[in-house]
Amino acid sequence: MSRITHIEPLLVTAAGKNFIFVRIRTANGAEGIGEGTIPHKARTVAACILDFAEFLIGKESSDIERLWQMVYRHSFHRGGPI
């Protein structure tokens, strides 16, 4: 088990479109990358990732379902696309 130490949104432009990826690192060196692009809202998604990072950093990385529920259910725009 390892705690989340770093969360970084990555904005990538390709073929005239913006894509948003997120890189998550843990204390034991594990790293994961996810994608969360919403057309024409890449910077909004990146800002949301940074807001979530404040909550997620320091949490146990293996507790995926609980963390997802916390982020999804306790966000200002619950259930929205962002």
PDB file of C-alpha atoms in Angstrom:
ATOM      1  CA  MET A   1       0.000   0.000   0.000  1.00  0.00           C
ATOM      2  CA  SER A   2       1.172   3.482  -0.789  1.00  0.00           C
ATOM      3  CA  ARG A   3      -0.082   7.013  -0.483  1.00  0.00           C
ATOM      4  CA  ILE A   4      -0.692   9.416  -3.348  1.00  0.00           C
ATOM      5  CA  THR A   5       2.105  11.988  -3.506  1.00  0.00           C
ATOM      6  CA  HIS A   6       1.627  13.817  -6.798  1.00  0.00           C
ATOM      7  CA  ILE A   7      -1.218  14.596  -9.202  1.00  0.00           C
ATOM      8  CA  GLU A   8      -0.521  16.464 -12.414  1.00  0.00           C
ATOM      9  CA  PRO A   9      -2.906  17.444 -15.230  1.00  0.00           C
ATOM     10  CA  LEU A  10      -1.310  17.209 -18.670  1.00  0.00           C
ATOM     11  CA  LEU A  11      -2.759  19.273 -21.515  1.00  0.00           C
ATOM     12  CA  VAL A  12      -1.907  17.810 -24.931  1.00  0.00           C
ATOM     13  CA  THR A  13      -2.792  19.415 -28.244  1.00  0.00           C
ATOM     14  CA  ALA A  14      -2.926  17.156 -31.291  1.00  0.00           C
ATOM     15  CA  ALA A  15      -4.609  17.603 -34.658  1.00  0.00           C
ATOM     16  CA  GLY A  16      -5.961  20.964 -33.518  1.00  0.00           C
ATOM     17  CA  LYS A  17      -7.756  19.475 -30.514  1.00  0.00           C
ATOM     18  CA  ASN A  18      -6.980  19.658 -26.798  1.00  0.00           C
ATOM     19  CA  PHE A  19      -6.835  16.535 -24.654  1.00  0.00           C
ATOM     20  CA  ILE A  20      -6.410  16.318 -20.901  1.00  0.00           C
ATOM     21  CA  PHE A  21      -4.560  13.530 -19.135  1.00  0.00           C
ATOM     22  CA  VAL A  22      -3.759  13.143 -15.456  1.00  0.00           C
ATOM     23  CA  ARG A  23      -0.643  11.547 -13.984  1.00  0.00           C
ATOM     24  CA  ILE A  24      -0.820  10.198 -10.435  1.00  0.00           C
ATOM     25  CA  ARG A  25       2.260   9.058  -8.496  1.00  0.00           C
ATOM     26  CA  THR A  26       2.550   7.262  -5.193  1.00  0.00           C
ATOM     27  CA  ALA A  27       5.181   7.131  -2.464  1.00  0.00           C
ATOM     28  CA  ASN A  28       6.427   3.714  -3.605  1.00  0.00           C
ATOM     29  CA  GLY A  29       7.041   4.961  -7.162  1.00  0.00           C
ATOM     30  CA  ALA A  30       3.916   3.564  -8.810  1.00  0.00           C
ATOM     31  CA  GLU A  31       2.488   5.800 -11.493  1.00  0.00           C
ATOM     32  CA  GLY A  32      -0.738   5.850 -13.447  1.00  0.00           C
ATOM     33  CA  ILE A  33      -2.115   7.942 -16.272  1.00  0.00           C
ATOM     34  CA  GLY A  34      -5.771   8.536 -17.059  1.00  0.00           C
ATOM     35  CA  GLU A  35      -7.668  10.593 -19.617  1.00  0.00           C
ATOM     36  CA  GLY A  36     -10.593  12.901 -19.022  1.00  0.00           C
ATOM     37  CA  THR A  37     -11.109  14.999 -22.106  1.00  0.00           C
ATOM     38  CA  ILE A  38     -14.326  16.920 -22.595  1.00  0.00           C
ATOM     39  CA  PRO A  39     -14.385  18.729 -25.963  1.00  0.00           C
ATOM     40  CA  HIS A  40     -13.633  22.455 -25.604  1.00  0.00           C
ATOM     41  CA  LYS A  41     -13.267  22.173 -21.796  1.00  0.00           C
ATOM     42  CA  ALA A  42      -9.700  20.864 -21.346  1.00  0.00           C
ATOM     43  CA  ARG A  43      -8.570  23.757 -19.130  1.00  0.00           C
ATOM     44  CA  THR A  44     -11.705  23.419 -16.998  1.00  0.00           C
ATOM     45  CA  VAL A  45     -10.995  19.719 -16.487  1.00  0.00           C
ATOM     46  CA  ALA A  46      -7.359  20.524 -15.628  1.00  0.00           C
ATOM     47  CA  ALA A  47      -8.520  22.996 -12.979  1.00  0.00           C
ATOM     48  CA  CYS A  48     -10.876  20.386 -11.552  1.00  0.00           C
ATOM     49  CA  ILE A  49      -8.014  17.877 -11.373  1.00  0.00           C
ATOM     50  CA  LEU A  50      -5.977  20.385  -9.360  1.00  0.00           C
ATOM     51  CA  ASP A  51      -8.922  20.934  -7.001  1.00  0.00           C
ATOM     52  CA  PHE A  52      -9.301  17.184  -6.506  1.00  0.00           C
ATOM     53  CA  ALA A  53      -5.544  16.868  -5.961  1.00  0.00           C
ATOM     54  CA  GLU A  54      -5.839  18.886  -2.746  1.00  0.00           C
ATOM     55  CA  PHE A  55      -8.145  16.183  -1.373  1.00  0.00           C
ATOM     56  CA  LEU A  56      -6.413  13.128  -2.864  1.00  0.00           C
ATOM     57  CA  ILE A  57      -2.762  13.793  -2.026  1.00  0.00           C
ATOM     58  CA  GLY A  58      -1.847  11.862   1.082  1.00  0.00           C
ATOM     59  CA  LYS A  59      -4.675   9.340   0.682  1.00  0.00           C
ATOM     60  CA  GLU A  60      -4.113   5.604   0.263  1.00  0.00           C
ATOM     61  CA  SER A  61      -3.866   4.838  -3.451  1.00  0.00           C
ATOM     62  CA  SER A  62      -5.381   1.361  -3.163  1.00  0.00           C
ATOM     63  CA  ASP A  63      -8.658   2.741  -1.780  1.00  0.00           C
ATOM     64  CA  ILE A  64      -9.920   3.489  -5.287  1.00  0.00           C
ATOM     65  CA  GLU A  65     -13.677   2.986  -4.826  1.00  0.00           C
ATOM     66  CA  ARG A  66     -13.884   5.041  -1.615  1.00  0.00           C
ATOM     67  CA  LEU A  67     -11.857   7.889  -3.115  1.00  0.00           C
ATOM     68  CA  TRP A  68     -13.936   7.889  -6.301  1.00  0.00           C
ATOM     69  CA  GLN A  69     -17.141   8.027  -4.240  1.00  0.00           C
ATOM     70  CA  MET A  70     -15.780  10.897  -2.137  1.00  0.00           C
ATOM     71  CA  VAL A  71     -14.756  12.926  -5.191  1.00  0.00           C
ATOM     72  CA  TYR A  72     -17.941  12.136  -7.140  1.00  0.00           C
ATOM     73  CA  ARG A  73     -20.493  12.581  -4.376  1.00  0.00           C
ATOM     74  CA  HIS A  74     -18.956  15.489  -2.479  1.00  0.00           C
ATOM     75  CA  SER A  75     -18.072  17.724  -5.397  1.00  0.00           C
ATOM     76  CA  PHE A  76     -19.940  20.964  -6.025  1.00  0.00           C
ATOM     77  CA  HIS A  77     -21.317  19.711  -9.352  1.00  0.00           C
ATOM     78  CA  ARG A  78     -22.176  16.140  -8.358  1.00  0.00           C
ATOM     79  CA  GLY A  79     -22.715  13.861 -11.285  1.00  0.00           C
ATOM     80  CA  GLY A  80     -21.867  16.520 -13.861  1.00  0.00           C
ATOM     81  CA  PRO A  81     -19.544  15.968 -16.794  1.00  0.00           C
ATOM     82  CA  ILE A  82     -16.559  17.691 -15.174  1.00  0.00           C
TER      83      ILE A  82
END
